[in-house]
Amino acid sequence: MTTLTRREPRGLFPEIFDWLEGPLAGLRPVIGPAIRFEDYVKDGRYVLLAELPGIDPDKDLEITLTDGVLAVHAERHHEEKDTHRTEFRYGALTRSIVLPAGADPKDVKAVYDKGLLEISVKLDDSKGAGVRIPVGKVRTTR
């Protein structure tokens, strides 16, 4: 009987790291790949951009807003067939973002074009503005 051996270089102590990682692997939550966002504020709107190539926004994209948390869930299904081989990619992507203070949940827009998802939320400056509190001095006599 033959045994498989690892031939790739893994540093000075590869077996120690495998041993430490192995028993704990079952304790880690199963998390799929996350959607990476770019965010900025433009013209009074909080804008999120995400690259999501290869999805159909009508079937594979779901965006929800609950209690100030914006959740984006996408599923990718892609298959290429050739004469002698088939290649496919699939998987679910999920990410939740807490919206900044002053975000208006009634004014959210989402647009998907050529693999790029843009979500924008109107920001209300009056809700996020703080109130200055004057500090008085107490006179003490000695």
PDB file of C-alpha atoms in Angstrom:
ATOM      1  CA  MET A   1       0.000   0.000   0.000  1.00  0.00           C
ATOM      2  CA  THR A   2       1.268   3.481  -0.765  1.00  0.00           C
ATOM      3  CA  THR A   3       0.704   6.625   1.219  1.00  0.00           C
ATOM      4  CA  LEU A   4       0.291  10.087  -0.158  1.00  0.00           C
ATOM      5  CA  THR A   5       2.866  12.658   0.827  1.00  0.00           C
ATOM      6  CA  ARG A   6       2.730  16.389   0.547  1.00  0.00           C
ATOM      7  CA  ARG A   7       5.413  17.837  -1.713  1.00  0.00           C
ATOM      8  CA  GLU A   8       4.703  21.542  -1.506  1.00  0.00           C
ATOM      9  CA  PRO A   9       6.886  23.643   0.791  1.00  0.00           C
ATOM     10  CA  ARG A  10       4.941  24.759   3.860  1.00  0.00           C
ATOM     11  CA  GLY A  11       7.525  26.407   6.063  1.00  0.00           C
ATOM     12  CA  LEU A  12       9.537  25.122   8.992  1.00  0.00           C
ATOM     13  CA  PHE A  13       6.785  23.352  10.934  1.00  0.00           C
ATOM     14  CA  PRO A  14       3.994  22.298   8.557  1.00  0.00           C
ATOM     15  CA  GLU A  15       2.847  19.303  10.624  1.00  0.00           C
ATOM     16  CA  ILE A  16       2.405  21.405  13.758  1.00  0.00           C
ATOM     17  CA  PHE A  17       0.118  23.846  11.948  1.00  0.00           C
ATOM     18  CA  ASP A  18      -1.872  20.995  10.406  1.00  0.00           C
ATOM     19  CA  TRP A  19      -2.245  19.409  13.844  1.00  0.00           C
ATOM     20  CA  LEU A  20      -3.353  22.657  15.475  1.00  0.00           C
ATOM     21  CA  GLU A  21      -5.746  23.548  12.674  1.00  0.00           C
ATOM     22  CA  GLY A  22      -7.263  20.084  12.211  1.00  0.00           C
ATOM     23  CA  PRO A  23      -9.172  19.592  15.483  1.00  0.00           C
ATOM     24  CA  LEU A  24     -10.453  23.173  15.468  1.00  0.00           C
ATOM     25  CA  ALA A  25     -11.696  23.103  11.877  1.00  0.00           C
ATOM     26  CA  GLY A  26     -15.041  21.661  12.973  1.00  0.00           C
ATOM     27  CA  LEU A  27     -15.598  24.527  15.419  1.00  0.00           C
ATOM     28  CA  ARG A  28     -15.329  27.262  12.800  1.00  0.00           C
ATOM     29  CA  PRO A  29     -18.614  28.385  11.226  1.00  0.00           C
ATOM     30  CA  VAL A  30     -19.049  27.542   7.582  1.00  0.00           C
ATOM     31  CA  ILE A  31     -18.873  30.871   5.821  1.00  0.00           C
ATOM     32  CA  GLY A  32     -19.001  31.323   2.098  1.00  0.00           C
ATOM     33  CA  PRO A  33     -17.066  33.954   0.245  1.00  0.00           C
ATOM     34  CA  ALA A  34     -18.073  37.474   1.186  1.00  0.00           C
ATOM     35  CA  ILE A  35     -19.024  40.223  -1.218  1.00  0.00           C
ATOM     36  CA  ARG A  36     -16.460  43.011  -1.158  1.00  0.00           C
ATOM     37  CA  PHE A  37     -17.909  46.518  -1.060  1.00  0.00           C
ATOM     38  CA  GLU A  38     -16.490  49.916  -1.858  1.00  0.00           C
ATOM     39  CA  ASP A  39     -18.411  52.652  -0.057  1.00  0.00           C
ATOM     40  CA  TYR A  40     -18.422  56.446  -0.157  1.00  0.00           C
ATOM     41  CA  VAL A  41     -20.743  59.439   0.228  1.00  0.00           C
ATOM     42  CA  LYS A  42     -21.653  61.431  -2.886  1.00  0.00           C
ATOM     43  CA  ASP A  43     -24.300  64.136  -3.339  1.00  0.00           C
ATOM     44  CA  GLY A  44     -25.956  63.388   0.013  1.00  0.00           C
ATOM     45  CA  ARG A  45     -26.185  59.638  -0.666  1.00  0.00           C
ATOM     46  CA  TYR A  46     -24.309  56.713   0.868  1.00  0.00           C
ATOM     47  CA  VAL A  47     -23.131  54.588  -2.072  1.00  0.00           C
ATOM     48  CA  LEU A  48     -22.053  50.933  -2.035  1.00  0.00           C
ATOM     49  CA  LEU A  49     -20.383  49.345  -5.063  1.00  0.00           C
ATOM     50  CA  ALA A  50     -19.872  45.593  -5.443  1.00  0.00           C
ATOM     51  CA  GLU A  51     -18.419  43.538  -8.280  1.00  0.00           C
ATOM     52  CA  LEU A  52     -20.761  40.623  -8.970  1.00  0.00           C
ATOM     53  CA  PRO A  53     -19.955  39.357 -12.459  1.00  0.00           C
ATOM     54  CA  GLY A  54     -21.822  36.425 -13.933  1.00  0.00           C
ATOM     55  CA  ILE A  55     -25.125  36.748 -12.121  1.00  0.00           C
ATOM     56  CA  ASP A  56     -28.614  37.459 -13.357  1.00  0.00           C
ATOM     57  CA  PRO A  57     -29.988  40.237 -11.121  1.00  0.00           C
ATOM     58  CA  ASP A  58     -33.591  39.133 -11.752  1.00  0.00           C
ATOM     59  CA  LYS A  59     -33.016  35.559 -10.537  1.00  0.00           C
ATOM     60  CA  ASP A  60     -29.775  35.482  -8.553  1.00  0.00           C
ATOM     61  CA  LEU A  61     -29.738  38.691  -6.500  1.00  0.00           C
ATOM     62  CA  GLU A  62     -31.658  39.590  -3.342  1.00  0.00           C
ATOM     63  CA  ILE A  63     -31.256  42.851  -1.410  1.00  0.00           C
ATOM     64  CA  THR A  64     -33.075  43.439   1.889  1.00  0.00           C
ATOM     65  CA  LEU A  65     -33.055  46.221   4.465  1.00  0.00           C
ATOM     66  CA  THR A  66     -34.055  45.419   8.055  1.00  0.00           C
ATOM     67  CA  ASP A  67     -33.530  47.702  11.065  1.00  0.00           C
ATOM     68  CA  GLY A  68     -30.738  49.672   9.410  1.00  0.00           C
ATOM     69  CA  VAL A  69     -28.866  46.585   8.153  1.00  0.00           C
ATOM     70  CA  LEU A  70     -28.562  46.145   4.391  1.00  0.00           C
ATOM     71  CA  ALA A  71     -28.136  42.505   3.327  1.00  0.00           C
ATOM     72  CA  VAL A  72     -27.032  41.437  -0.155  1.00  0.00           C
ATOM     73  CA  HIS A  73     -27.281  37.792  -1.217  1.00  0.00           C
ATOM     74  CA  ALA A  74     -26.221  36.585  -4.659  1.00  0.00           C
ATOM     75  CA  GLU A  75     -25.905  33.139  -6.217  1.00  0.00           C
ATOM     76  CA  ARG A  76     -23.604  32.455  -9.122  1.00  0.00           C
ATOM     77  CA  HIS A  77     -24.214  29.689 -11.663  1.00  0.00           C
ATOM     78  CA  HIS A  78     -21.831  29.479 -14.617  1.00  0.00           C
ATOM     79  CA  GLU A  79     -21.075  26.510 -16.867  1.00  0.00           C
ATOM     80  CA  GLU A  80     -18.914  26.176 -19.986  1.00  0.00           C
ATOM     81  CA  LYS A  81     -19.112  23.040 -22.122  1.00  0.00           C
ATOM     82  CA  ASP A  82     -16.481  22.088 -24.625  1.00  0.00           C
ATOM     83  CA  THR A  83     -16.133  18.971 -26.756  1.00  0.00           C
ATOM     84  CA  HIS A  84     -14.105  17.027 -24.183  1.00  0.00           C
ATOM     85  CA  ARG A  85     -14.550  18.937 -20.943  1.00  0.00           C
ATOM     86  CA  THR A  86     -16.981  20.920 -18.845  1.00  0.00           C
ATOM     87  CA  GLU A  87     -16.050  23.757 -16.513  1.00  0.00           C
ATOM     88  CA  PHE A  88     -18.424  25.226 -13.967  1.00  0.00           C
ATOM     89  CA  ARG A  89     -18.429  27.750 -11.131  1.00  0.00           C
ATOM     90  CA  TYR A  90     -21.190  28.182  -8.613  1.00  0.00           C
ATOM     91  CA  GLY A  91     -21.712  29.414  -5.095  1.00  0.00           C
ATOM     92  CA  ALA A  92     -23.545  31.779  -2.801  1.00  0.00           C
ATOM     93  CA  LEU A  93     -22.223  35.160  -1.727  1.00  0.00           C
ATOM     94  CA  THR A  94     -23.642  37.085   1.232  1.00  0.00           C
ATOM     95  CA  ARG A  95     -22.756  40.307   3.016  1.00  0.00           C
ATOM     96  CA  SER A  96     -24.544  42.553   5.524  1.00  0.00           C
ATOM     97  CA  ILE A  97     -23.662  46.195   6.139  1.00  0.00           C
ATOM     98  CA  VAL A  98     -24.899  48.461   8.927  1.00  0.00           C
ATOM     99  CA  LEU A  99     -26.013  51.708   7.292  1.00  0.00           C
ATOM    100  CA  PRO A 100     -24.696  54.979   8.710  1.00  0.00           C
ATOM    101  CA  ALA A 101     -26.785  57.169  11.005  1.00  0.00           C
ATOM    102  CA  GLY A 102     -29.260  59.282   9.080  1.00  0.00           C
ATOM    103  CA  ALA A 103     -29.822  56.720   6.297  1.00  0.00           C
ATOM    104  CA  ASP A 104     -33.373  56.924   4.951  1.00  0.00           C
ATOM    105  CA  PRO A 105     -34.788  53.374   4.592  1.00  0.00           C
ATOM    106  CA  LYS A 106     -37.522  54.712   2.279  1.00  0.00           C
ATOM    107  CA  ASP A 107     -35.030  56.044  -0.290  1.00  0.00           C
ATOM    108  CA  VAL A 108     -32.837  53.117  -1.371  1.00  0.00           C
ATOM    109  CA  LYS A 109     -31.926  52.542  -5.021  1.00  0.00           C
ATOM    110  CA  ALA A 110     -30.110  49.581  -6.577  1.00  0.00           C
ATOM    111  CA  VAL A 111     -28.768  49.287 -10.137  1.00  0.00           C
ATOM    112  CA  TYR A 112     -26.927  46.344 -11.719  1.00  0.00           C
ATOM    113  CA  ASP A 113     -24.982  46.884 -14.943  1.00  0.00           C
ATOM    114  CA  LYS A 114     -22.222  44.780 -16.546  1.00  0.00           C
ATOM    115  CA  GLY A 115     -21.294  42.940 -13.358  1.00  0.00           C
ATOM    116  CA  LEU A 116     -21.321  45.991 -11.095  1.00  0.00           C
ATOM    117  CA  LEU A 117     -23.975  46.462  -8.393  1.00  0.00           C
ATOM    118  CA  GLU A 118     -24.531  49.990  -7.093  1.00  0.00           C
ATOM    119  CA  ILE A 119     -26.740  50.587  -4.072  1.00  0.00           C
ATOM    120  CA  SER A 120     -27.372  54.119  -2.835  1.00  0.00           C
ATOM    121  CA  VAL A 121     -29.214  55.364   0.247  1.00  0.00           C
ATOM    122  CA  LYS A 122     -30.210  58.962   0.928  1.00  0.00           C
ATOM    123  CA  LEU A 123     -28.613  60.465   4.009  1.00  0.00           C
ATOM    124  CA  ASP A 124     -30.556  62.928   6.129  1.00  0.00           C
ATOM    125  CA  ASP A 125     -28.047  65.337   7.661  1.00  0.00           C
ATOM    126  CA  SER A 126     -30.480  66.655  10.267  1.00  0.00           C
ATOM    127  CA  LYS A 127     -30.835  63.244  11.973  1.00  0.00           C
ATOM    128  CA  GLY A 128     -27.106  62.771  12.340  1.00  0.00           C
ATOM    129  CA  ALA A 129     -26.311  66.306  13.471  1.00  0.00           C
ATOM    130  CA  GLY A 130     -25.439  66.624  17.106  1.00  0.00           C
ATOM    131  CA  VAL A 131     -26.545  69.346  19.479  1.00  0.00           C
ATOM    132  CA  ARG A 132     -23.937  71.463  21.218  1.00  0.00           C
ATOM    133  CA  ILE A 133     -24.373  71.587  24.970  1.00  0.00           C
ATOM    134  CA  PRO A 134     -22.950  74.640  26.731  1.00  0.00           C
ATOM    135  CA  VAL A 135     -20.919  74.036  29.840  1.00  0.00           C
ATOM    136  CA  GLY A 136     -21.475  76.429  32.703  1.00  0.00           C
ATOM    137  CA  LYS A 137     -19.037  77.314  35.457  1.00  0.00           C
ATOM    138  CA  VAL A 138     -19.844  77.001  39.099  1.00  0.00           C
ATOM    139  CA  ARG A 139     -18.562  79.780  41.266  1.00  0.00           C
ATOM    140  CA  THR A 140     -17.164  78.747  44.535  1.00  0.00           C
ATOM    141  CA  THR A 141     -16.189  81.147  47.231  1.00  0.00           C
ATOM    142  CA  ARG A 142     -13.435  80.346  49.682  1.00  0.00           C
TER     143      ARG A 142
END
